[in-house]
């Protein structure tokens, strides 16, 4: 008797401000998922194509990275299901681009990275509005956080006002993230026993719990 294929789950990385770190998070989470036996595709719809640049520097075959326009998202996800992939991570364009709306409508979970700065917090409301319009679940991730800074707690309190879950794992501003990406790797490969690697694994586990709920 043929076993049913695993269902493809879709995460949309959503940020309405440039520099939120959504692409960096996308590639690190994708590798963590691959290391947890997921079959992963990164769907790069950001015009900057940073995830694609990362893939070009990468030696490993997984995760797959495809560069497409927003209108091609449905066909890419259909192909991923045909190929029995289990996770798609869509890197959306910054700002109020049509691609962001198309991505979140097809997402099982929306991840909204936010740096603990006034400018980033001011831009979060637009991302939340897109998620709520699509009626999709969303989670905040505090990203690029300075170590032991009061701004982090203040940002947490500001995000709590939106009544959306906030990932308990903070992604701290560490050089390891940029160094890993520059070499076409993720921190779980570049420095697998580092605090940065532990952060990514912890965040991935938290997101997976919400996907599996």
PDB file of N, CA and C in Angstrom, residues 18-112:
ATOM      1  N   UNK A  18      13.050  47.474   4.462  1.00  0.00           N
ATOM      2  CA  UNK A  18      14.321  46.883   4.091  1.00  0.00           C
ATOM      3  C   UNK A  18      15.236  46.759   5.300  1.00  0.00           C
ATOM      4  N   UNK A  19      16.036  45.708   5.333  1.00  0.00           N
ATOM      5  CA  UNK A  19      16.985  45.539   6.420  1.00  0.00           C
ATOM      6  C   UNK A  19      16.445  44.849   7.646  1.00  0.00           C
ATOM      7  N   UNK A  20      15.245  44.276   7.566  1.00  0.00           N
ATOM      8  CA  UNK A  20      14.693  43.569   8.727  1.00  0.00           C
ATOM      9  C   UNK A  20      15.387  42.237   8.974  1.00  0.00           C
ATOM     10  N   UNK A  21      16.106  41.749   7.966  1.00  0.00           N
ATOM     11  CA  UNK A  21      16.822  40.485   8.121  1.00  0.00           C
ATOM     12  C   UNK A  21      16.041  39.267   7.700  1.00  0.00           C
ATOM     13  N   UNK A  22      14.968  39.458   6.944  1.00  0.00           N
ATOM     14  CA  UNK A  22      14.134  38.315   6.586  1.00  0.00           C
ATOM     15  C   UNK A  22      14.855  37.314   5.684  1.00  0.00           C
ATOM     16  N   UNK A  23      15.696  37.781   4.754  1.00  0.00           N
ATOM     17  CA  UNK A  23      16.409  36.848   3.877  1.00  0.00           C
ATOM     18  C   UNK A  23      17.437  36.058   4.658  1.00  0.00           C
ATOM     19  N   UNK A  24      18.156  36.725   5.537  1.00  0.00           N
ATOM     20  CA  UNK A  24      19.142  36.020   6.367  1.00  0.00           C
ATOM     21  C   UNK A  24      18.460  34.946   7.198  1.00  0.00           C
ATOM     22  N   UNK A  25      17.337  35.283   7.809  1.00  0.00           N
ATOM     23  CA  UNK A  25      16.597  34.282   8.575  1.00  0.00           C
ATOM     24  C   UNK A  25      16.100  33.152   7.680  1.00  0.00           C
ATOM     25  N   UNK A  26      15.641  33.496   6.490  1.00  0.00           N
ATOM     26  CA  UNK A  26      15.100  32.485   5.584  1.00  0.00           C
ATOM     27  C   UNK A  26      16.132  31.414   5.258  1.00  0.00           C
ATOM     28  N   UNK A  27      17.348  31.825   4.911  1.00  0.00           N
ATOM     29  CA  UNK A  27      18.347  30.829   4.522  1.00  0.00           C
ATOM     30  C   UNK A  27      18.818  30.017   5.723  1.00  0.00           C
ATOM     31  N   UNK A  28      18.951  30.650   6.883  1.00  0.00           N
ATOM     32  CA  UNK A  28      19.379  29.906   8.068  1.00  0.00           C
ATOM     33  C   UNK A  28      18.302  28.909   8.505  1.00  0.00           C
ATOM     34  N   UNK A  29      17.046  29.323   8.471  1.00  0.00           N
ATOM     35  CA  UNK A  29      15.958  28.400   8.835  1.00  0.00           C
ATOM     36  C   UNK A  29      15.839  27.272   7.824  1.00  0.00           C
ATOM     37  N   UNK A  30      16.053  27.575   6.548  1.00  0.00           N
ATOM     38  CA  UNK A  30      15.957  26.542   5.527  1.00  0.00           C
ATOM     39  C   UNK A  30      16.997  25.453   5.749  1.00  0.00           C
ATOM     40  N   UNK A  31      18.221  25.840   6.072  1.00  0.00           N
ATOM     41  CA  UNK A  31      19.266  24.848   6.323  1.00  0.00           C
ATOM     42  C   UNK A  31      18.963  24.048   7.588  1.00  0.00           C
ATOM     43  N   UNK A  32      18.476  24.730   8.635  1.00  0.00           N
ATOM     44  CA  UNK A  32      18.097  24.012   9.857  1.00  0.00           C
ATOM     45  C   UNK A  32      17.011  22.978   9.557  1.00  0.00           C
ATOM     46  N   UNK A  33      16.087  23.330   8.685  1.00  0.00           N
ATOM     47  CA  UNK A  33      15.029  22.396   8.307  1.00  0.00           C
ATOM     48  C   UNK A  33      15.603  21.208   7.537  1.00  0.00           C
ATOM     49  N   UNK A  34      16.516  21.479   6.614  1.00  0.00           N
ATOM     50  CA  UNK A  34      17.167  20.392   5.867  1.00  0.00           C
ATOM     51  C   UNK A  34      17.888  19.453   6.829  1.00  0.00           C
ATOM     52  N   UNK A  35      18.550  20.018   7.812  1.00  0.00           N
ATOM     53  CA  UNK A  35      19.270  19.196   8.787  1.00  0.00           C
ATOM     54  C   UNK A  35      18.328  18.404   9.688  1.00  0.00           C
ATOM     55  N   UNK A  36      17.052  18.787   9.679  1.00  0.00           N
ATOM     56  CA  UNK A  36      16.028  18.040  10.425  1.00  0.00           C
ATOM     57  C   UNK A  36      15.222  17.127   9.495  1.00  0.00           C
ATOM     58  N   UNK A  37      15.793  16.841   8.331  1.00  0.00           N
ATOM     59  CA  UNK A  37      15.241  15.881   7.358  1.00  0.00           C
ATOM     60  C   UNK A  37      14.049  16.411   6.577  1.00  0.00           C
ATOM     61  N   UNK A  38      13.850  17.734   6.563  1.00  0.00           N
ATOM     62  CA  UNK A  38      12.822  18.306   5.696  1.00  0.00           C
ATOM     63  C   UNK A  38      13.397  18.442   4.275  1.00  0.00           C
ATOM     64  N   UNK A  39      12.511  18.397   3.300  1.00  0.00           N
ATOM     65  CA  UNK A  39      12.888  18.620   1.898  1.00  0.00           C
ATOM     66  C   UNK A  39      12.408  20.034   1.552  1.00  0.00           C
ATOM     67  N   UNK A  40      13.355  20.947   1.337  1.00  0.00           N
ATOM     68  CA  UNK A  40      13.074  22.379   1.421  1.00  0.00           C
ATOM     69  C   UNK A  40      13.367  23.089   0.111  1.00  0.00           C
ATOM     70  N   UNK A  41      12.496  24.052  -0.212  1.00  0.00           N
ATOM     71  CA  UNK A  41      12.756  24.994  -1.296  1.00  0.00           C
ATOM     72  C   UNK A  41      12.596  26.411  -0.750  1.00  0.00           C
ATOM     73  N   UNK A  42      13.536  27.283  -1.106  1.00  0.00           N
ATOM     74  CA  UNK A  42      13.403  28.708  -0.835  1.00  0.00           C
ATOM     75  C   UNK A  42      12.887  29.362  -2.113  1.00  0.00           C
ATOM     76  N   UNK A  43      11.786  30.078  -2.003  1.00  0.00           N
ATOM     77  CA  UNK A  43      11.191  30.758  -3.152  1.00  0.00           C
ATOM     78  C   UNK A  43      11.554  32.229  -3.038  1.00  0.00           C
ATOM     79  N   UNK A  44      12.481  32.669  -3.868  1.00  0.00           N
ATOM     80  CA  UNK A  44      13.031  34.019  -3.780  1.00  0.00           C
ATOM     81  C   UNK A  44      12.249  34.945  -4.703  1.00  0.00           C
ATOM     82  N   UNK A  45      11.365  35.755  -4.118  1.00  0.00           N
ATOM     83  CA  UNK A  45      10.589  36.717  -4.902  1.00  0.00           C
ATOM     84  C   UNK A  45      11.038  38.152  -4.665  1.00  0.00           C
ATOM     85  N   UNK A  46      12.086  38.323  -3.855  1.00  0.00           N
ATOM     86  CA  UNK A  46      12.616  39.650  -3.566  1.00  0.00           C
ATOM     87  C   UNK A  46      13.443  40.122  -4.768  1.00  0.00           C
ATOM     88  N   UNK A  47      13.171  41.301  -5.316  1.00  0.00           N
ATOM     89  CA  UNK A  47      13.947  41.786  -6.466  1.00  0.00           C
ATOM     90  C   UNK A  47      15.457  41.844  -6.220  1.00  0.00           C
ATOM     91  N   UNK A  48      15.865  41.973  -4.968  1.00  0.00           N
ATOM     92  CA  UNK A  48      17.296  41.985  -4.669  1.00  0.00           C
ATOM     93  C   UNK A  48      17.930  40.611  -4.843  1.00  0.00           C
ATOM     94  N   UNK A  49      17.115  39.557  -4.798  1.00  0.00           N
ATOM     95  CA  UNK A  49      17.563  38.174  -5.038  1.00  0.00           C
ATOM     96  C   UNK A  49      18.745  37.780  -4.150  1.00  0.00           C
ATOM     97  N   UNK A  50      18.729  38.197  -2.898  1.00  0.00           N
ATOM     98  CA  UNK A  50      19.839  37.887  -1.997  1.00  0.00           C
ATOM     99  C   UNK A  50      19.930  36.396  -1.700  1.00  0.00           C
ATOM    100  N   UNK A  51      18.799  35.725  -1.567  1.00  0.00           N
ATOM    101  CA  UNK A  51      18.829  34.278  -1.328  1.00  0.00           C
ATOM    102  C   UNK A  51      19.432  33.543  -2.517  1.00  0.00           C
ATOM    103  N   UNK A  52      19.155  34.036  -3.719  1.00  0.00           N
ATOM    104  CA  UNK A  52      19.722  33.433  -4.925  1.00  0.00           C
ATOM    105  C   UNK A  52      21.232  33.629  -4.957  1.00  0.00           C
ATOM    106  N   UNK A  53      21.698  34.798  -4.582  1.00  0.00           N
ATOM    107  CA  UNK A  53      23.141  35.064  -4.513  1.00  0.00           C
ATOM    108  C   UNK A  53      23.807  34.121  -3.520  1.00  0.00           C
ATOM    109  N   UNK A  54      23.150  33.918  -2.373  1.00  0.00           N
ATOM    110  CA  UNK A  54      23.658  32.967  -1.372  1.00  0.00           C
ATOM    111  C   UNK A  54      23.760  31.564  -1.965  1.00  0.00           C
ATOM    112  N   UNK A  55      22.738  31.144  -2.700  1.00  0.00           N
ATOM    113  CA  UNK A  55      22.730  29.804  -3.280  1.00  0.00           C
ATOM    114  C   UNK A  55      23.847  29.621  -4.301  1.00  0.00           C
ATOM    115  N   UNK A  56      24.164  30.681  -5.025  1.00  0.00           N
ATOM    116  CA  UNK A  56      25.223  30.597  -6.030  1.00  0.00           C
ATOM    117  C   UNK A  56      26.593  30.375  -5.399  1.00  0.00           C
ATOM    118  N   UNK A  57      26.756  30.827  -4.150  1.00  0.00           N
ATOM    119  CA  UNK A  57      28.023  30.627  -3.439  1.00  0.00           C
ATOM    120  C   UNK A  57      28.043  29.301  -2.675  1.00  0.00           C
ATOM    121  N   UNK A  58      26.951  28.580  -2.715  1.00  0.00           N
ATOM    122  CA  UNK A  58      26.789  27.383  -1.899  1.00  0.00           C
ATOM    123  C   UNK A  58      27.220  26.130  -2.653  1.00  0.00           C
ATOM    124  N   UNK A  59      27.873  25.209  -1.946  1.00  0.00           N
ATOM    125  CA  UNK A  59      28.294  23.943  -2.539  1.00  0.00           C
ATOM    126  C   UNK A  59      27.242  22.851  -2.368  1.00  0.00           C
ATOM    127  N   UNK A  60      26.548  22.873  -1.244  1.00  0.00           N
ATOM    128  CA  UNK A  60      25.531  21.839  -0.991  1.00  0.00           C
ATOM    129  C   UNK A  60      24.348  22.011  -1.933  1.00  0.00           C
ATOM    130  N   UNK A  61      23.693  20.904  -2.267  1.00  0.00           N
ATOM    131  CA  UNK A  61      22.565  20.940  -3.195  1.00  0.00           C
ATOM    132  C   UNK A  61      21.263  21.366  -2.520  1.00  0.00           C
ATOM    133  N   UNK A  62      21.176  21.181  -1.215  1.00  0.00           N
ATOM    134  CA  UNK A  62      19.952  21.520  -0.484  1.00  0.00           C
ATOM    135  C   UNK A  62      20.229  22.681   0.464  1.00  0.00           C
ATOM    136  N   UNK A  63      19.256  23.563   0.683  1.00  0.00           N
ATOM    137  CA  UNK A  63      17.930  23.590   0.055  1.00  0.00           C
ATOM    138  C   UNK A  63      17.989  24.133  -1.371  1.00  0.00           C
ATOM    139  N   UNK A  64      16.991  23.769  -2.161  1.00  0.00           N
ATOM    140  CA  UNK A  64      16.837  24.340  -3.485  1.00  0.00           C
ATOM    141  C   UNK A  64      16.398  25.797  -3.355  1.00  0.00           C
ATOM    142  N   UNK A  65      16.930  26.658  -4.226  1.00  0.00           N
ATOM    143  CA  UNK A  65      16.494  28.055  -4.268  1.00  0.00           C
ATOM    144  C   UNK A  65      16.022  28.359  -5.685  1.00  0.00           C
ATOM    145  N   UNK A  66      14.791  28.860  -5.799  1.00  0.00           N
ATOM    146  CA  UNK A  66      14.266  29.245  -7.107  1.00  0.00           C
ATOM    147  C   UNK A  66      13.925  30.734  -7.074  1.00  0.00           C
ATOM    148  N   UNK A  67      14.282  31.416  -8.156  1.00  0.00           N
ATOM    149  CA  UNK A  67      14.033  32.854  -8.267  1.00  0.00           C
ATOM    150  C   UNK A  67      12.861  33.077  -9.204  1.00  0.00           C
ATOM    151  N   UNK A  68      11.791  33.667  -8.685  1.00  0.00           N
ATOM    152  CA  UNK A  68      10.577  33.824  -9.481  1.00  0.00           C
ATOM    153  C   UNK A  68       9.921  35.163  -9.177  1.00  0.00           C
ATOM    154  N   UNK A  69       8.986  35.539 -10.028  1.00  0.00           N
ATOM    155  CA  UNK A  69       8.134  36.691  -9.735  1.00  0.00           C
ATOM    156  C   UNK A  69       6.968  36.226  -8.872  1.00  0.00           C
ATOM    157  N   UNK A  70       6.277  37.171  -8.276  1.00  0.00           N
ATOM    158  CA  UNK A  70       5.157  36.824  -7.400  1.00  0.00           C
ATOM    159  C   UNK A  70       4.089  36.019  -8.129  1.00  0.00           C
ATOM    160  N   UNK A  71       3.876  36.300  -9.398  1.00  0.00           N
ATOM    161  CA  UNK A  71       2.822  35.600 -10.141  1.00  0.00           C
ATOM    162  C   UNK A  71       3.153  34.129 -10.349  1.00  0.00           C
ATOM    163  N   UNK A  72       4.420  33.751 -10.177  1.00  0.00           N
ATOM    164  CA  UNK A  72       4.830  32.367 -10.382  1.00  0.00           C
ATOM    165  C   UNK A  72       4.788  31.529  -9.110  1.00  0.00           C
ATOM    166  N   UNK A  73       4.447  32.149  -7.983  1.00  0.00           N
ATOM    167  CA  UNK A  73       4.425  31.421  -6.718  1.00  0.00           C
ATOM    168  C   UNK A  73       3.511  30.186  -6.778  1.00  0.00           C
ATOM    169  N   UNK A  74       2.268  30.290  -7.289  1.00  0.00           N
ATOM    170  CA  UNK A  74       1.415  29.100  -7.311  1.00  0.00           C
ATOM    171  C   UNK A  74       2.023  27.935  -8.085  1.00  0.00           C
ATOM    172  N   UNK A  75       2.647  28.210  -9.222  1.00  0.00           N
ATOM    173  CA  UNK A  75       3.217  27.121 -10.015  1.00  0.00           C
ATOM    174  C   UNK A  75       4.434  26.511  -9.328  1.00  0.00           C
ATOM    175  N   UNK A  76       5.227  27.342  -8.637  1.00  0.00           N
ATOM    176  CA  UNK A  76       6.380  26.812  -7.906  1.00  0.00           C
ATOM    177  C   UNK A  76       5.923  25.909  -6.763  1.00  0.00           C
ATOM    178  N   UNK A  77       4.902  26.329  -6.036  1.00  0.00           N
ATOM    179  CA  UNK A  77       4.399  25.503  -4.940  1.00  0.00           C
ATOM    180  C   UNK A  77       3.774  24.214  -5.466  1.00  0.00           C
ATOM    181  N   UNK A  78       3.100  24.286  -6.615  1.00  0.00           N
ATOM    182  CA  UNK A  78       2.542  23.074  -7.216  1.00  0.00           C
ATOM    183  C   UNK A  78       3.652  22.103  -7.598  1.00  0.00           C
ATOM    184  N   UNK A  79       4.736  22.622  -8.153  1.00  0.00           N
ATOM    185  CA  UNK A  79       5.869  21.769  -8.515  1.00  0.00           C
ATOM    186  C   UNK A  79       6.513  21.171  -7.269  1.00  0.00           C
ATOM    187  N   UNK A  80       6.582  21.953  -6.192  1.00  0.00           N
ATOM    188  CA  UNK A  80       7.155  21.452  -4.946  1.00  0.00           C
ATOM    189  C   UNK A  80       6.335  20.289  -4.398  1.00  0.00           C
ATOM    190  N   UNK A  81       5.027  20.388  -4.508  1.00  0.00           N
ATOM    191  CA  UNK A  81       4.173  19.287  -4.056  1.00  0.00           C
ATOM    192  C   UNK A  81       4.375  18.047  -4.929  1.00  0.00           C
ATOM    193  N   UNK A  82       4.500  18.251  -6.219  1.00  0.00           N
ATOM    194  CA  UNK A  82       4.749  17.135  -7.130  1.00  0.00           C
ATOM    195  C   UNK A  82       6.062  16.439  -6.791  1.00  0.00           C
ATOM    196  N   UNK A  83       7.049  17.223  -6.393  1.00  0.00           N
ATOM    197  CA  UNK A  83       8.368  16.674  -6.060  1.00  0.00           C
ATOM    198  C   UNK A  83       8.462  16.186  -4.618  1.00  0.00           C
ATOM    199  N   UNK A  84       7.326  16.170  -3.905  1.00  0.00           N
ATOM    200  CA  UNK A  84       7.263  15.684  -2.523  1.00  0.00           C
ATOM    201  C   UNK A  84       8.151  16.490  -1.568  1.00  0.00           C
ATOM    202  N   UNK A  85       8.291  17.777  -1.815  1.00  0.00           N
ATOM    203  CA  UNK A  85       8.981  18.619  -0.853  1.00  0.00           C
ATOM    204  C   UNK A  85       8.056  18.849   0.343  1.00  0.00           C
ATOM    205  N   UNK A  86       8.652  19.144   1.480  1.00  0.00           N
ATOM    206  CA  UNK A  86       7.845  19.260   2.699  1.00  0.00           C
ATOM    207  C   UNK A  86       7.790  20.674   3.269  1.00  0.00           C
ATOM    208  N   UNK A  87       8.694  21.558   2.811  1.00  0.00           N
ATOM    209  CA  UNK A  87       8.696  22.916   3.335  1.00  0.00           C
ATOM    210  C   UNK A  87       9.117  23.894   2.249  1.00  0.00           C
ATOM    211  N   UNK A  88       8.336  24.944   2.095  1.00  0.00           N
ATOM    212  CA  UNK A  88       8.693  26.058   1.216  1.00  0.00           C
ATOM    213  C   UNK A  88       8.792  27.309   2.066  1.00  0.00           C
ATOM    214  N   UNK A  89       9.879  28.051   1.890  1.00  0.00           N
ATOM    215  CA  UNK A  89      10.066  29.324   2.581  1.00  0.00           C
ATOM    216  C   UNK A  89      10.099  30.404   1.520  1.00  0.00           C
ATOM    217  N   UNK A  90       9.106  31.284   1.553  1.00  0.00           N
ATOM    218  CA  UNK A  90       9.007  32.345   0.549  1.00  0.00           C
ATOM    219  C   UNK A  90       9.626  33.615   1.111  1.00  0.00           C
ATOM    220  N   UNK A  91      10.650  34.118   0.415  1.00  0.00           N
ATOM    221  CA  UNK A  91      11.250  35.399   0.778  1.00  0.00           C
ATOM    222  C   UNK A  91      10.543  36.479  -0.025  1.00  0.00           C
ATOM    223  N   UNK A  92       9.761  37.289   0.652  1.00  0.00           N
ATOM    224  CA  UNK A  92       8.914  38.263  -0.038  1.00  0.00           C
ATOM    225  C   UNK A  92       9.658  39.579  -0.261  1.00  0.00           C
ATOM    226  N   UNK A  93       9.162  40.403  -1.183  1.00  0.00           N
ATOM    227  CA  UNK A  93       9.771  41.721  -1.393  1.00  0.00           C
ATOM    228  C   UNK A  93       9.499  42.633  -0.197  1.00  0.00           C
ATOM    229  N   UNK A  94      10.397  43.586   0.058  1.00  0.00           N
ATOM    230  CA  UNK A  94      10.096  44.579   1.087  1.00  0.00           C
ATOM    231  C   UNK A  94       9.090  45.590   0.562  1.00  0.00           C
ATOM    232  N   UNK A  95       8.535  46.350   1.458  1.00  0.00           N
ATOM    233  CA  UNK A  95       7.578  47.405   1.121  1.00  0.00           C
ATOM    234  C   UNK A  95       6.264  46.791   0.611  1.00  0.00           C
ATOM    235  N   UNK A  96       5.336  47.612   0.293  1.00  0.00           N
ATOM    236  CA  UNK A  96       3.983  47.159  -0.059  1.00  0.00           C
ATOM    237  C   UNK A  96       3.935  46.693  -1.509  1.00  0.00           C
ATOM    238  N   UNK A  97       4.574  45.578  -1.775  1.00  0.00           N
ATOM    239  CA  UNK A  97       4.595  45.038  -3.133  1.00  0.00           C
ATOM    240  C   UNK A  97       3.520  43.965  -3.283  1.00  0.00           C
ATOM    241  N   UNK A  98       2.955  43.810  -4.488  1.00  0.00           N
ATOM    242  CA  UNK A  98       1.923  42.787  -4.693  1.00  0.00           C
ATOM    243  C   UNK A  98       2.401  41.386  -4.330  1.00  0.00           C
ATOM    244  N   UNK A  99       3.695  41.127  -4.486  1.00  0.00           N
ATOM    245  CA  UNK A  99       4.226  39.802  -4.191  1.00  0.00           C
ATOM    246  C   UNK A  99       4.052  39.397  -2.751  1.00  0.00           C
ATOM    247  N   UNK A 100       4.115  40.359  -1.840  1.00  0.00           N
ATOM    248  CA  UNK A 100       3.948  40.044  -0.424  1.00  0.00           C
ATOM    249  C   UNK A 100       2.554  39.489  -0.169  1.00  0.00           C
ATOM    250  N   UNK A 101       1.534  40.130  -0.730  1.00  0.00           N
ATOM    251  CA  UNK A 101       0.160  39.664  -0.534  1.00  0.00           C
ATOM    252  C   UNK A 101      -0.045  38.282  -1.138  1.00  0.00           C
ATOM    253  N   UNK A 102       0.502  38.048  -2.324  1.00  0.00           N
ATOM    254  CA  UNK A 102       0.343  36.748  -2.968  1.00  0.00           C
ATOM    255  C   UNK A 102       1.011  35.643  -2.160  1.00  0.00           C
ATOM    256  N   UNK A 103       2.145  35.959  -1.547  1.00  0.00           N
ATOM    257  CA  UNK A 103       2.864  34.961  -0.750  1.00  0.00           C
ATOM    258  C   UNK A 103       2.102  34.606   0.519  1.00  0.00           C
ATOM    259  N   UNK A 104       1.634  35.623   1.239  1.00  0.00           N
ATOM    260  CA  UNK A 104       0.998  35.338   2.523  1.00  0.00           C
ATOM    261  C   UNK A 104      -0.331  34.612   2.350  1.00  0.00           C
ATOM    262  N   UNK A 105      -1.011  34.834   1.256  1.00  0.00           N
ATOM    263  CA  UNK A 105      -2.275  34.134   1.018  1.00  0.00           C
ATOM    264  C   UNK A 105      -2.083  32.628   0.896  1.00  0.00           C
ATOM    265  N   UNK A 106      -0.881  32.206   0.550  1.00  0.00           N
ATOM    266  CA  UNK A 106      -0.596  30.784   0.363  1.00  0.00           C
ATOM    267  C   UNK A 106       0.231  30.204   1.497  1.00  0.00           C
ATOM    268  N   UNK A 107       0.448  30.988   2.527  1.00  0.00           N
ATOM    269  CA  UNK A 107       1.306  30.562   3.631  1.00  0.00           C
ATOM    270  C   UNK A 107       0.512  29.859   4.725  1.00  0.00           C
ATOM    271  N   UNK A 108       1.128  28.858   5.321  1.00  0.00           N
ATOM    272  CA  UNK A 108       0.587  28.250   6.534  1.00  0.00           C
ATOM    273  C   UNK A 108       1.002  29.051   7.764  1.00  0.00           C
ATOM    274  N   UNK A 109       2.104  29.783   7.624  1.00  0.00           N
ATOM    275  CA  UNK A 109       2.612  30.580   8.737  1.00  0.00           C
ATOM    276  C   UNK A 109       3.381  31.767   8.165  1.00  0.00           C
ATOM    277  N   UNK A 110       3.159  32.946   8.742  1.00  0.00           N
ATOM    278  CA  UNK A 110       3.872  34.153   8.336  1.00  0.00           C
ATOM    279  C   UNK A 110       4.850  34.520   9.442  1.00  0.00           C
ATOM    280  N   UNK A 111       6.093  34.743   9.071  1.00  0.00           N
ATOM    281  CA  UNK A 111       7.126  35.144  10.020  1.00  0.00           C
ATOM    282  C   UNK A 111       7.485  36.597   9.739  1.00  0.00           C
ATOM    283  N   UNK A 112       7.348  37.431  10.758  1.00  0.00           N
ATOM    284  CA  UNK A 112       7.635  38.863  10.630  1.00  0.00           C
ATOM    285  C   UNK A 112       8.858  39.192  11.473  1.00  0.00           C
TER     286      UNK A 112
END
